[in-house]
Amino acid sequence: MKTRTYRMDHDLGFAPNPFFGWCTLACCKPNVRKAAKKGDIIVGMAGKSGGLKKIYPRLIFWMRVDDAMPFDDYWRDLRFVPKRPQIPGPRRRAVGDRTYRHEEGHEGWLFERSMHYRPTADQVDVGHVSADTQVDRMLIGKDFTYWGSVGPKVPDHLIALFKNRDQDGHEGGPLLTELHELIDIEHPKGLVGDPADWDNPRYFAAA
């Protein structure tokens, strides 16, 4: 088992998406989605940049990887129907991450309007789409704690675990043990708080 840690620039409840009983990571973090194995622990902390600098260095979430699947399987899996984005709609639906898929008769990716595709004059956000789909793999976890804006602060001596954006993961040591105690991996609490950026009109004015 490895623990994969990273810093987050924003927190919409989109990547990861902690709603409807599952924590899913289907967008952003292509290296993490590619490398993570069943049983791995993924931990996200608010970073110093972007909208989350206001709560740095609080934890946003952790999840244990139960499964991984390609986007087409995620699209067809009936367990995750509520995670299809609905814009406009309630915020838990607006931040849905079940969007990318292939369909017969179409070349390339099809996708729903989502937090990574907010079309203006029918223009696609090519950067987000290409980054998301460069790895055709998403992660699913039933055991997780998602704090959003109310996560515990990371002590100064543990911040070094979140130093690298795309590292290979941590496998042991006293600092990792202390991080596991902080997130309490033996007692996942599910959805605890709202995403930190739900009060940001930049993201939700049109939702």
PDB file of C-alpha atoms in Angstrom:
ATOM      1  CA  MET A   1       0.000   0.000   0.000  1.00  0.00           C
ATOM      2  CA  LYS A   2       1.219   3.475  -0.861  1.00  0.00           C
ATOM      3  CA  THR A   3      -0.030   6.837   0.337  1.00  0.00           C
ATOM      4  CA  ARG A   4      -0.196   9.401  -2.446  1.00  0.00           C
ATOM      5  CA  THR A   5      -0.351  13.020  -1.315  1.00  0.00           C
ATOM      6  CA  TYR A   6      -0.828  16.242  -3.220  1.00  0.00           C
ATOM      7  CA  ARG A   7      -1.768  19.888  -2.833  1.00  0.00           C
ATOM      8  CA  MET A   8      -4.994  21.263  -4.255  1.00  0.00           C
ATOM      9  CA  ASP A   9      -5.484  24.712  -5.820  1.00  0.00           C
ATOM     10  CA  HIS A  10      -9.285  24.668  -5.611  1.00  0.00           C
ATOM     11  CA  ASP A  11     -12.013  22.525  -4.111  1.00  0.00           C
ATOM     12  CA  LEU A  12     -15.392  22.346  -5.830  1.00  0.00           C
ATOM     13  CA  GLY A  13     -16.432  18.823  -4.908  1.00  0.00           C
ATOM     14  CA  PHE A  14     -15.563  17.906  -8.509  1.00  0.00           C
ATOM     15  CA  ALA A  15     -12.074  16.376  -8.227  1.00  0.00           C
ATOM     16  CA  PRO A  16     -12.481  14.532  -5.990  1.00  0.00           C
ATOM     17  CA  ASN A  17     -16.257  14.143  -5.984  1.00  0.00           C
ATOM     18  CA  PRO A  18     -17.421  12.918  -2.538  1.00  0.00           C
ATOM     19  CA  PHE A  19     -21.164  12.793  -3.124  1.00  0.00           C
ATOM     20  CA  PHE A  20     -23.780  10.025  -3.314  1.00  0.00           C
ATOM     21  CA  GLY A  21     -21.872   7.574  -1.148  1.00  0.00           C
ATOM     22  CA  TRP A  22     -18.657   7.286  -3.136  1.00  0.00           C
ATOM     23  CA  CYS A  23     -15.505   9.330  -3.415  1.00  0.00           C
ATOM     24  CA  THR A  24     -14.420   9.384  -7.057  1.00  0.00           C
ATOM     25  CA  LEU A  25     -11.414  10.895  -8.766  1.00  0.00           C
ATOM     26  CA  ALA A  26     -12.192  11.065 -12.476  1.00  0.00           C
ATOM     27  CA  CYS A  27     -10.740  14.441 -13.445  1.00  0.00           C
ATOM     28  CA  CYS A  28      -7.421  16.211 -12.823  1.00  0.00           C
ATOM     29  CA  LYS A  29      -4.374  14.405 -11.321  1.00  0.00           C
ATOM     30  CA  PRO A  30      -3.686  12.095 -14.308  1.00  0.00           C
ATOM     31  CA  ASN A  31      -0.473  10.749 -12.755  1.00  0.00           C
ATOM     32  CA  VAL A  32      -2.249   9.775  -9.558  1.00  0.00           C
ATOM     33  CA  ARG A  33      -5.116   8.148 -11.486  1.00  0.00           C
ATOM     34  CA  LYS A  34      -2.620   6.200 -13.577  1.00  0.00           C
ATOM     35  CA  ALA A  35      -0.416   4.949 -10.754  1.00  0.00           C
ATOM     36  CA  ALA A  36      -2.788   4.283  -7.847  1.00  0.00           C
ATOM     37  CA  LYS A  37      -3.471   0.664  -6.936  1.00  0.00           C
ATOM     38  CA  LYS A  38      -6.261  -0.963  -4.947  1.00  0.00           C
ATOM     39  CA  GLY A  39      -5.712  -0.258  -1.260  1.00  0.00           C
ATOM     40  CA  ASP A  40      -3.673   2.895  -1.798  1.00  0.00           C
ATOM     41  CA  ILE A  41      -4.504   5.952   0.280  1.00  0.00           C
ATOM     42  CA  ILE A  42      -4.879   9.305  -1.479  1.00  0.00           C
ATOM     43  CA  VAL A  43      -4.720  12.514   0.554  1.00  0.00           C
ATOM     44  CA  GLY A  44      -5.386  16.059  -0.667  1.00  0.00           C
ATOM     45  CA  MET A  45      -4.298  19.188   1.225  1.00  0.00           C
ATOM     46  CA  ALA A  46      -5.080  22.842   0.533  1.00  0.00           C
ATOM     47  CA  GLY A  47      -2.111  24.510  -1.126  1.00  0.00           C
ATOM     48  CA  LYS A  48      -0.705  28.019  -0.946  1.00  0.00           C
ATOM     49  CA  SER A  49      -1.924  29.022  -4.399  1.00  0.00           C
ATOM     50  CA  GLY A  50      -5.367  29.474  -5.906  1.00  0.00           C
ATOM     51  CA  GLY A  51      -8.535  29.801  -3.892  1.00  0.00           C
ATOM     52  CA  LEU A  52      -7.420  27.412  -1.157  1.00  0.00           C
ATOM     53  CA  LYS A  53      -4.579  29.544   0.180  1.00  0.00           C
ATOM     54  CA  LYS A  54      -7.158  30.946   2.609  1.00  0.00           C
ATOM     55  CA  ILE A  55      -7.282  27.591   4.425  1.00  0.00           C
ATOM     56  CA  TYR A  56      -3.703  26.370   3.889  1.00  0.00           C
ATOM     57  CA  PRO A  57      -2.557  23.905   5.225  1.00  0.00           C
ATOM     58  CA  ARG A  58      -5.846  22.165   6.009  1.00  0.00           C
ATOM     59  CA  LEU A  59      -6.646  18.697   4.709  1.00  0.00           C
ATOM     60  CA  ILE A  60      -9.446  18.510   2.151  1.00  0.00           C
ATOM     61  CA  PHE A  61      -9.956  14.746   1.883  1.00  0.00           C
ATOM     62  CA  TRP A  62      -8.550  11.263   1.987  1.00  0.00           C
ATOM     63  CA  MET A  63      -9.799   8.126   0.250  1.00  0.00           C
ATOM     64  CA  ARG A  64      -8.861   4.466   0.046  1.00  0.00           C
ATOM     65  CA  VAL A  65      -8.844   3.162  -3.525  1.00  0.00           C
ATOM     66  CA  ASP A  66     -11.331   0.296  -3.849  1.00  0.00           C
ATOM     67  CA  ASP A  67     -11.360   0.070  -7.625  1.00  0.00           C
ATOM     68  CA  ALA A  68     -10.345   1.752 -10.857  1.00  0.00           C
ATOM     69  CA  MET A  69     -12.092   1.684 -14.210  1.00  0.00           C
ATOM     70  CA  PRO A  70     -11.939   3.323 -17.652  1.00  0.00           C
ATOM     71  CA  PHE A  71     -14.270   6.216 -18.369  1.00  0.00           C
ATOM     72  CA  ASP A  72     -16.600   4.171 -20.570  1.00  0.00           C
ATOM     73  CA  ASP A  73     -17.231   1.712 -17.732  1.00  0.00           C
ATOM     74  CA  TYR A  74     -17.796   4.573 -15.302  1.00  0.00           C
ATOM     75  CA  TRP A  75     -20.336   6.093 -17.702  1.00  0.00           C
ATOM     76  CA  ARG A  76     -22.261   2.803 -18.004  1.00  0.00           C
ATOM     77  CA  ASP A  77     -22.177   1.820 -14.316  1.00  0.00           C
ATOM     78  CA  LEU A  78     -25.649   2.452 -12.882  1.00  0.00           C
ATOM     79  CA  ARG A  79     -24.275   2.971  -9.363  1.00  0.00           C
ATOM     80  CA  PHE A  80     -22.939   6.330 -10.451  1.00  0.00           C
ATOM     81  CA  VAL A  81     -25.867   7.796 -12.376  1.00  0.00           C
ATOM     82  CA  PRO A  82     -26.245  10.689  -9.858  1.00  0.00           C
ATOM     83  CA  LYS A  83     -22.662  11.753 -10.594  1.00  0.00           C
ATOM     84  CA  ARG A  84     -23.530  12.792 -14.139  1.00  0.00           C
ATOM     85  CA  PRO A  85     -23.155  16.601 -14.154  1.00  0.00           C
ATOM     86  CA  GLN A  86     -26.329  18.654 -14.246  1.00  0.00           C
ATOM     87  CA  ILE A  87     -25.773  22.326 -15.069  1.00  0.00           C
ATOM     88  CA  PRO A  88     -27.816  24.235 -14.126  1.00  0.00           C
ATOM     89  CA  GLY A  89     -28.831  22.206 -11.123  1.00  0.00           C
ATOM     90  CA  PRO A  90     -28.202  21.648  -7.404  1.00  0.00           C
ATOM     91  CA  ARG A  91     -24.526  22.023  -6.579  1.00  0.00           C
ATOM     92  CA  ARG A  92     -24.033  18.354  -5.731  1.00  0.00           C
ATOM     93  CA  ARG A  93     -25.259  17.550  -9.235  1.00  0.00           C
ATOM     94  CA  ALA A  94     -23.511  20.477 -10.924  1.00  0.00           C
ATOM     95  CA  VAL A  95     -20.094  19.161  -9.840  1.00  0.00           C
ATOM     96  CA  GLY A  96     -20.678  15.670 -11.227  1.00  0.00           C
ATOM     97  CA  ASP A  97     -17.581  14.010 -12.720  1.00  0.00           C
ATOM     98  CA  ARG A  98     -19.240  11.210 -14.739  1.00  0.00           C
ATOM     99  CA  THR A  99     -18.831  12.868 -18.129  1.00  0.00           C
ATOM    100  CA  TYR A 100     -16.226  11.351 -20.491  1.00  0.00           C
ATOM    101  CA  ARG A 101     -17.045   8.406 -22.745  1.00  0.00           C
ATOM    102  CA  HIS A 102     -16.964   7.006 -26.282  1.00  0.00           C
ATOM    103  CA  GLU A 103     -20.043   6.136 -28.303  1.00  0.00           C
ATOM    104  CA  GLU A 104     -20.436   4.216 -31.534  1.00  0.00           C
ATOM    105  CA  GLY A 105     -20.387   6.457 -34.576  1.00  0.00           C
ATOM    106  CA  HIS A 106     -18.369   9.200 -32.910  1.00  0.00           C
ATOM    107  CA  GLU A 107     -14.631   9.714 -33.030  1.00  0.00           C
ATOM    108  CA  GLY A 108     -12.849  10.960 -29.966  1.00  0.00           C
ATOM    109  CA  TRP A 109     -14.310  11.784 -26.586  1.00  0.00           C
ATOM    110  CA  LEU A 110     -17.856  12.832 -25.831  1.00  0.00           C
ATOM    111  CA  PHE A 111     -18.540  14.679 -22.602  1.00  0.00           C
ATOM    112  CA  GLU A 112     -21.212  16.526 -20.701  1.00  0.00           C
ATOM    113  CA  ARG A 113     -21.221  20.173 -19.716  1.00  0.00           C
ATOM    114  CA  SER A 114     -19.293  20.105 -16.450  1.00  0.00           C
ATOM    115  CA  MET A 115     -16.888  22.044 -14.254  1.00  0.00           C
ATOM    116  CA  HIS A 116     -14.232  21.237 -16.864  1.00  0.00           C
ATOM    117  CA  TYR A 117     -16.429  22.127 -19.819  1.00  0.00           C
ATOM    118  CA  ARG A 118     -18.316  25.357 -19.283  1.00  0.00           C
ATOM    119  CA  PRO A 119     -18.895  26.382 -22.896  1.00  0.00           C
ATOM    120  CA  THR A 120     -18.997  29.995 -23.985  1.00  0.00           C
ATOM    121  CA  ALA A 121     -20.006  30.338 -27.640  1.00  0.00           C
ATOM    122  CA  ASP A 122     -19.544  26.562 -27.884  1.00  0.00           C
ATOM    123  CA  GLN A 123     -15.823  26.726 -27.122  1.00  0.00           C
ATOM    124  CA  VAL A 124     -14.313  23.668 -25.426  1.00  0.00           C
ATOM    125  CA  ASP A 125     -11.731  24.105 -22.666  1.00  0.00           C
ATOM    126  CA  VAL A 126      -9.151  22.054 -24.538  1.00  0.00           C
ATOM    127  CA  GLY A 127      -6.607  22.162 -21.728  1.00  0.00           C
ATOM    128  CA  HIS A 128      -8.874  20.549 -19.146  1.00  0.00           C
ATOM    129  CA  VAL A 129     -10.327  17.965 -21.521  1.00  0.00           C
ATOM    130  CA  SER A 130      -6.932  16.848 -22.805  1.00  0.00           C
ATOM    131  CA  ALA A 131      -5.481  16.683 -19.296  1.00  0.00           C
ATOM    132  CA  ASP A 132      -8.403  14.636 -17.980  1.00  0.00           C
ATOM    133  CA  THR A 133      -8.498  12.169 -20.873  1.00  0.00           C
ATOM    134  CA  GLN A 134      -4.764  11.591 -21.260  1.00  0.00           C
ATOM    135  CA  VAL A 135      -5.278   8.809 -18.706  1.00  0.00           C
ATOM    136  CA  ASP A 136      -8.383   6.716 -19.358  1.00  0.00           C
ATOM    137  CA  ARG A 137      -8.741   5.634 -15.752  1.00  0.00           C
ATOM    138  CA  MET A 138     -10.688   6.885 -12.752  1.00  0.00           C
ATOM    139  CA  LEU A 139     -10.573   5.897  -9.078  1.00  0.00           C
ATOM    140  CA  ILE A 140     -13.368   4.869  -6.716  1.00  0.00           C
ATOM    141  CA  GLY A 141     -13.379   4.704  -2.939  1.00  0.00           C
ATOM    142  CA  LYS A 142     -16.077   3.733  -0.452  1.00  0.00           C
ATOM    143  CA  ASP A 143     -13.879   4.480   2.572  1.00  0.00           C
ATOM    144  CA  PHE A 144     -13.096   8.179   2.728  1.00  0.00           C
ATOM    145  CA  THR A 145     -13.356  11.363   4.728  1.00  0.00           C
ATOM    146  CA  TYR A 146     -14.099  14.562   2.884  1.00  0.00           C
ATOM    147  CA  TRP A 147     -13.790  17.663   5.059  1.00  0.00           C
ATOM    148  CA  GLY A 148     -13.868  20.364   2.396  1.00  0.00           C
ATOM    149  CA  SER A 149     -13.252  23.673   4.136  1.00  0.00           C
ATOM    150  CA  VAL A 150     -13.242  22.283   7.703  1.00  0.00           C
ATOM    151  CA  GLY A 151     -10.397  19.766   7.575  1.00  0.00           C
ATOM    152  CA  PRO A 152      -7.717  19.478  10.266  1.00  0.00           C
ATOM    153  CA  LYS A 153      -4.573  21.545   9.882  1.00  0.00           C
ATOM    154  CA  VAL A 154      -1.444  19.688   8.844  1.00  0.00           C
ATOM    155  CA  PRO A 155       1.329  20.210  11.419  1.00  0.00           C
ATOM    156  CA  ASP A 156       4.394  21.980  10.059  1.00  0.00           C
ATOM    157  CA  HIS A 157       6.613  18.890  10.265  1.00  0.00           C
ATOM    158  CA  LEU A 158       4.172  16.867   8.100  1.00  0.00           C
ATOM    159  CA  ILE A 159       3.876  19.410   5.284  1.00  0.00           C
ATOM    160  CA  ALA A 160       7.014  17.892   3.728  1.00  0.00           C
ATOM    161  CA  LEU A 161       4.892  14.861   2.789  1.00  0.00           C
ATOM    162  CA  PHE A 162       2.993  17.138   0.384  1.00  0.00           C
ATOM    163  CA  LYS A 163       6.088  18.693  -1.177  1.00  0.00           C
ATOM    164  CA  ASN A 164       5.988  17.154  -4.651  1.00  0.00           C
ATOM    165  CA  ARG A 165       3.060  17.413  -7.031  1.00  0.00           C
ATOM    166  CA  ASP A 166       3.668  14.124  -8.847  1.00  0.00           C
ATOM    167  CA  GLN A 167       5.701  11.925  -6.565  1.00  0.00           C
ATOM    168  CA  ASP A 168       5.713   8.138  -6.432  1.00  0.00           C
ATOM    169  CA  GLY A 169       3.911   7.806  -3.127  1.00  0.00           C
ATOM    170  CA  HIS A 170       5.024   7.137   0.445  1.00  0.00           C
ATOM    171  CA  GLU A 171       5.395   3.612   1.837  1.00  0.00           C
ATOM    172  CA  GLY A 172       6.399   4.011   5.479  1.00  0.00           C
ATOM    173  CA  GLY A 173       8.099   5.958   8.205  1.00  0.00           C
ATOM    174  CA  PRO A 174       7.084   7.845  11.356  1.00  0.00           C
ATOM    175  CA  LEU A 175       5.814  10.900   9.473  1.00  0.00           C
ATOM    176  CA  LEU A 176       3.489   8.769   7.377  1.00  0.00           C
ATOM    177  CA  THR A 177       2.262   6.953  10.484  1.00  0.00           C
ATOM    178  CA  GLU A 178       1.454  10.308  12.064  1.00  0.00           C
ATOM    179  CA  LEU A 179      -0.391  11.439   8.921  1.00  0.00           C
ATOM    180  CA  HIS A 180      -2.467   8.249   8.982  1.00  0.00           C
ATOM    181  CA  GLU A 181      -3.351   8.965  12.604  1.00  0.00           C
ATOM    182  CA  LEU A 182      -4.332  12.522  11.683  1.00  0.00           C
ATOM    183  CA  ILE A 183      -6.683  11.409   8.920  1.00  0.00           C
ATOM    184  CA  ASP A 184      -7.825   8.414  11.023  1.00  0.00           C
ATOM    185  CA  ILE A 185      -7.792   5.853   8.225  1.00  0.00           C
ATOM    186  CA  GLU A 186      -9.348   3.227  10.509  1.00  0.00           C
ATOM    187  CA  HIS A 187     -12.515   5.289  10.902  1.00  0.00           C
ATOM    188  CA  PRO A 188     -13.606   6.895   7.612  1.00  0.00           C
ATOM    189  CA  LYS A 189     -16.289   9.507   8.200  1.00  0.00           C
ATOM    190  CA  GLY A 190     -17.644  10.047   4.705  1.00  0.00           C
ATOM    191  CA  LEU A 191     -18.934  13.489   3.825  1.00  0.00           C
ATOM    192  CA  VAL A 192     -18.189  15.941   6.655  1.00  0.00           C
ATOM    193  CA  GLY A 193     -18.194  19.466   5.201  1.00  0.00           C
ATOM    194  CA  ASP A 194     -18.954  21.485   2.089  1.00  0.00           C
ATOM    195  CA  PRO A 195     -16.325  22.173  -0.582  1.00  0.00           C
ATOM    196  CA  ALA A 196     -14.163  25.179   0.209  1.00  0.00           C
ATOM    197  CA  ASP A 197     -15.003  26.958  -3.053  1.00  0.00           C
ATOM    198  CA  TRP A 198     -18.778  26.623  -2.953  1.00  0.00           C
ATOM    199  CA  ASP A 199     -19.009  30.290  -2.001  1.00  0.00           C
ATOM    200  CA  ASN A 200     -16.987  31.404  -5.026  1.00  0.00           C
ATOM    201  CA  PRO A 201     -19.226  33.052  -7.697  1.00  0.00           C
ATOM    202  CA  ARG A 202     -16.540  32.440 -10.301  1.00  0.00           C
ATOM    203  CA  TYR A 203     -17.535  28.775 -10.358  1.00  0.00           C
ATOM    204  CA  PHE A 204     -21.200  28.780  -9.454  1.00  0.00           C
ATOM    205  CA  ALA A 205     -22.736  31.985 -10.756  1.00  0.00           C
ATOM    206  CA  ALA A 206     -24.007  30.134 -13.838  1.00  0.00           C
ATOM    207  CA  ALA A 207     -24.645  26.787 -12.139  1.00  0.00           C
TER     208      ALA A 207
END
